[in-house]
Structure formats: C-alpha cells, structure tokens
PDB file of C-alpha atoms in Angstrom:
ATOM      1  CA  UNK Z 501      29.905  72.566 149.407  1.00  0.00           C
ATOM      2  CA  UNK Z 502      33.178  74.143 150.772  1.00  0.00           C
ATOM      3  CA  UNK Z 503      34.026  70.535 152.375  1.00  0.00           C
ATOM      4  CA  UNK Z 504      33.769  68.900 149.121  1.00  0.00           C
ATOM      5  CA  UNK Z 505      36.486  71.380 147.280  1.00  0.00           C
ATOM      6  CA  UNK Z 506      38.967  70.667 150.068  1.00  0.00           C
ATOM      7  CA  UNK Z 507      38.187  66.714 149.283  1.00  0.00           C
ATOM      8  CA  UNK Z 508      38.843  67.282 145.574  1.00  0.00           C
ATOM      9  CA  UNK Z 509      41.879  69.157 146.329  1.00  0.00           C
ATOM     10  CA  UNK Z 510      43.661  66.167 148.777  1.00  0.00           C
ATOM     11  CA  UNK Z 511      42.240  63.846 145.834  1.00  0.00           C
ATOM     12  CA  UNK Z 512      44.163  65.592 143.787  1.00  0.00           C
ATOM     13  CA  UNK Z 513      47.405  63.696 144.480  1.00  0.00           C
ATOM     14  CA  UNK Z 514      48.439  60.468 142.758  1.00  0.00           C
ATOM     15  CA  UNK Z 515      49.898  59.728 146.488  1.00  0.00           C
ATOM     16  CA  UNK Z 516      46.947  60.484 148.432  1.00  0.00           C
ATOM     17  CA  UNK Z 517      44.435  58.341 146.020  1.00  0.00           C
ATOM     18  CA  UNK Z 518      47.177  55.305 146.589  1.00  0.00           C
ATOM     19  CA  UNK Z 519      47.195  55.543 149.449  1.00  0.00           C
ATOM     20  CA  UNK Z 520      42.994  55.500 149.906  1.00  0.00           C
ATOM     21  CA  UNK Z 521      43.226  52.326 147.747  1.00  0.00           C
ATOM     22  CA  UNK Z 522      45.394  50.723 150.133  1.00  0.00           C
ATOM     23  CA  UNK Z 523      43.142  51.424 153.439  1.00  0.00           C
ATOM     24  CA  UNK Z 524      40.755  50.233 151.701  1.00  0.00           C
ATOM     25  CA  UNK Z 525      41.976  46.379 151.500  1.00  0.00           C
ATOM     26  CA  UNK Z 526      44.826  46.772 153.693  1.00  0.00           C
ATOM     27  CA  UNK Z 527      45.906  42.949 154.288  1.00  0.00           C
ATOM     28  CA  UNK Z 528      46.429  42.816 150.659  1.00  0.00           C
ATOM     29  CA  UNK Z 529      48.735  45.705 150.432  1.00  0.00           C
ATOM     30  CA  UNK Z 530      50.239  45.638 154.268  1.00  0.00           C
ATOM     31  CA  UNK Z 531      51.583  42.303 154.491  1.00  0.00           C
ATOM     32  CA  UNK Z 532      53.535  42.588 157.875  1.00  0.00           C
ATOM     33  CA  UNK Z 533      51.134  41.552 160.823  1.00  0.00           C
ATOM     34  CA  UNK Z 534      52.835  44.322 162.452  1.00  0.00           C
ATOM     35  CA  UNK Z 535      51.288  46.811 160.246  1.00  0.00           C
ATOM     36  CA  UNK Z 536      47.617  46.258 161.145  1.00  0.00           C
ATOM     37  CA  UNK Z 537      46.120  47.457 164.680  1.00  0.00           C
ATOM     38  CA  UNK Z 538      44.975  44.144 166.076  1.00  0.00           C
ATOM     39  CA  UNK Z 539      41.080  43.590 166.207  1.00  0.00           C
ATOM     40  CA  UNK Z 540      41.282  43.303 170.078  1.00  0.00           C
ATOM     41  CA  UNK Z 541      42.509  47.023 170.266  1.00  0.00           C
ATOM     42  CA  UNK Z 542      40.165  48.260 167.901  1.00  0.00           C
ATOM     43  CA  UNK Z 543      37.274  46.795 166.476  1.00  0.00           C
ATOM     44  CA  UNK Z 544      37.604  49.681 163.530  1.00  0.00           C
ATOM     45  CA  UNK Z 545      41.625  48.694 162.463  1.00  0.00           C
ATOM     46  CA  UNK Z 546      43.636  50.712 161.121  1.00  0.00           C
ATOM     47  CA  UNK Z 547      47.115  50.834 159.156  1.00  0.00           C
ATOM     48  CA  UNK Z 548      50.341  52.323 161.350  1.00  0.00           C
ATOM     49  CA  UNK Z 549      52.201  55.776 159.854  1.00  0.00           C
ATOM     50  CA  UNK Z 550      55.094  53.848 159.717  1.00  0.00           C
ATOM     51  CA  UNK Z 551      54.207  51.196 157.269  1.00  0.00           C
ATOM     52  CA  UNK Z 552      52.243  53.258 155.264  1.00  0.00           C
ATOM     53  CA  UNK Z 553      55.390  55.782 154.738  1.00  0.00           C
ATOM     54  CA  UNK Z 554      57.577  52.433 153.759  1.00  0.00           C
ATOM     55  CA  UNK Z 555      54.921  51.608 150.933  1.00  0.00           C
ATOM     56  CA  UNK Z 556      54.653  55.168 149.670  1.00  0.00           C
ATOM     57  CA  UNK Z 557      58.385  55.207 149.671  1.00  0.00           C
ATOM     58  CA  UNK Z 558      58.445  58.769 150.930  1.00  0.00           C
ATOM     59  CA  UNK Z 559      59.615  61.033 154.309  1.00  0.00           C
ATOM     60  CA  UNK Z 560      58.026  60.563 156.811  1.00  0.00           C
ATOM     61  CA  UNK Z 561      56.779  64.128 157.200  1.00  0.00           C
ATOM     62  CA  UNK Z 562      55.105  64.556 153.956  1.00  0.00           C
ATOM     63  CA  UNK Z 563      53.654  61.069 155.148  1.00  0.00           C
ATOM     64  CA  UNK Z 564      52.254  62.342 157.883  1.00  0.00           C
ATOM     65  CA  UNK Z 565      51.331  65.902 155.808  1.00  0.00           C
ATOM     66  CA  UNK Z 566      49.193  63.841 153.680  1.00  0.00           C
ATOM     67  CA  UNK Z 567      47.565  61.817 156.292  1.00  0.00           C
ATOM     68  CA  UNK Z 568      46.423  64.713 157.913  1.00  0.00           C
ATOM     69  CA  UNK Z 569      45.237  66.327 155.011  1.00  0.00           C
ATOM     70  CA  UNK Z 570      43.093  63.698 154.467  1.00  0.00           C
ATOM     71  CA  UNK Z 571      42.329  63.527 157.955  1.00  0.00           C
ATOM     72  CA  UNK Z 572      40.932  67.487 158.020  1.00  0.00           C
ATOM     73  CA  UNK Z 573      39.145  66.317 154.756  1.00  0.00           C
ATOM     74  CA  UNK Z 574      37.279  63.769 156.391  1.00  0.00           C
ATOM     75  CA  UNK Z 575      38.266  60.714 154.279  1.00  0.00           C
ATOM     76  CA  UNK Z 576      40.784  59.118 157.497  1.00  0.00           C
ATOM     77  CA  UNK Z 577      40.032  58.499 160.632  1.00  0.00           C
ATOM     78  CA  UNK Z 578      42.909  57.558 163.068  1.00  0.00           C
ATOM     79  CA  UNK Z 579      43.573  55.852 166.847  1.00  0.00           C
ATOM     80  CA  UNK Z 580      46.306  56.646 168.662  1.00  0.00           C
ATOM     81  CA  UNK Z 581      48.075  53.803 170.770  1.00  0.00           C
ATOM     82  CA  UNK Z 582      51.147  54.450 172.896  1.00  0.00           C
ATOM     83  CA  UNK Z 583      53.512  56.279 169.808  1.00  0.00           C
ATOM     84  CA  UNK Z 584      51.852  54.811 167.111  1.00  0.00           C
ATOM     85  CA  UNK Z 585      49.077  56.611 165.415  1.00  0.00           C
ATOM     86  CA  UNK Z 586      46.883  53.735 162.946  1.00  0.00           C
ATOM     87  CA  UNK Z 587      44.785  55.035 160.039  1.00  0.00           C
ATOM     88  CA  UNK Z 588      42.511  54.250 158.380  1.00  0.00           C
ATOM     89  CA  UNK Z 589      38.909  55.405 155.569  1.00  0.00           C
ATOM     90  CA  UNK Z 590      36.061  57.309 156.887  1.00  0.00           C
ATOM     91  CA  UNK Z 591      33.627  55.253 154.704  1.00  0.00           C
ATOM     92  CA  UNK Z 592      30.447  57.231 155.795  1.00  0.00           C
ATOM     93  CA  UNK Z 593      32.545  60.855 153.933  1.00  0.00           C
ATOM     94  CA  UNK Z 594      33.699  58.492 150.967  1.00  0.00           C
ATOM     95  CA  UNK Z 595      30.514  57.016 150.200  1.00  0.00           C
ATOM     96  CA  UNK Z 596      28.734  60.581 150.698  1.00  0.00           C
ATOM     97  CA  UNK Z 597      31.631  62.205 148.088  1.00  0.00           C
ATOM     98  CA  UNK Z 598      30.779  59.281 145.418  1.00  0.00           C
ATOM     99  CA  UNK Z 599      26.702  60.230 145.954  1.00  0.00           C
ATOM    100  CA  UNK Z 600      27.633  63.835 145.259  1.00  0.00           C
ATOM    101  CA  UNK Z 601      29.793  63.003 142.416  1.00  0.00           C
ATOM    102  CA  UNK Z 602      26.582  60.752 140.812  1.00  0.00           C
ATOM    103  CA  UNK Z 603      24.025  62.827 141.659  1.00  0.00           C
ATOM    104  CA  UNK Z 604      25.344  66.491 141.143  1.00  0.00           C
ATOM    105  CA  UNK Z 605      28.343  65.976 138.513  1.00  0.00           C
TER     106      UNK Z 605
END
C-alpha cells in the first residue's frame, strides 16, 4: 500500500501528470525526430531529458527531479545511451494504479 501513497504523491503535480500524458503518445507531443530514441536502439522508445525539459518549459534540474520521482514511483522507466538518458511509462505500474483506483476507491 506504501507504494501507492508515494504514486499519489508524484501524481500530485500538474507537471508530473503532463508530462505522463505526453509519454504516453509521444510523436504527437515530441515533434523533433531527435527527441525519440530510435526503434533500432530500443525496441521500448523512449523520450530524451532534454526535450522533455523544453516542453515543460522548466530547469533542467527540477526536470530531472521529477523524472526521477516518477522513476522511484514506478510510473518511468528510462535507457541510458552515451549522455542522453530517454524516458519513458511503466505501463504494467500505471495500469496496476488505475485497477487499484477501480477496485478499492
């Protein structure tokens, strides 16, 4: 139960949610091909820090603050390659949140 209280509390953050939404279809809302981790690196994807600290129009430290707090949530995932770290959702932890949420809440 602890897990899911940590969830709640990155969730809580108009930020954070945004930037969920975006991982979630990221060719709609990461338009530079640059911004994507090419399918022959990874067959999972992913979205680079960079890019999404220009579309949250913020520092790139609390960037990278919230990415890891979502990381040590368990909603991202991410893949280092060379200095660029790619992100991007842990569906399996989002899908089990939105069960909790329908069954227990």
């Amino acid at each position: 139960m602890e897990n899911y209280v940590d969830i709640f509390k990155v969730l809580a953050n108009e930020t954070r949610i945004d930037m969920l939404m975006w991982l979630k279809n990221p060719m709609e809302h990461f338009e530079k091909p640059t911004a994507h981790l090419s399918k022959n690196i990874s067959e999972k994807g992913g979205v680079c820090v960079g890019d999404i600290q220009e579309k949250a129009n913020m520092s790139q430290s609390t960037v990278s603050h919230y990415l890891s707090m979502m990381q040590k949530a368990g909603l991202l995932e991410s893949e280092r390659h060379g200095k660029w770290t790619y992100y991007r959702r842990n569906e399996s932890t989002i899908q089990q949140v939105a069960a909790f949420i329908e069954k227990e809440l």
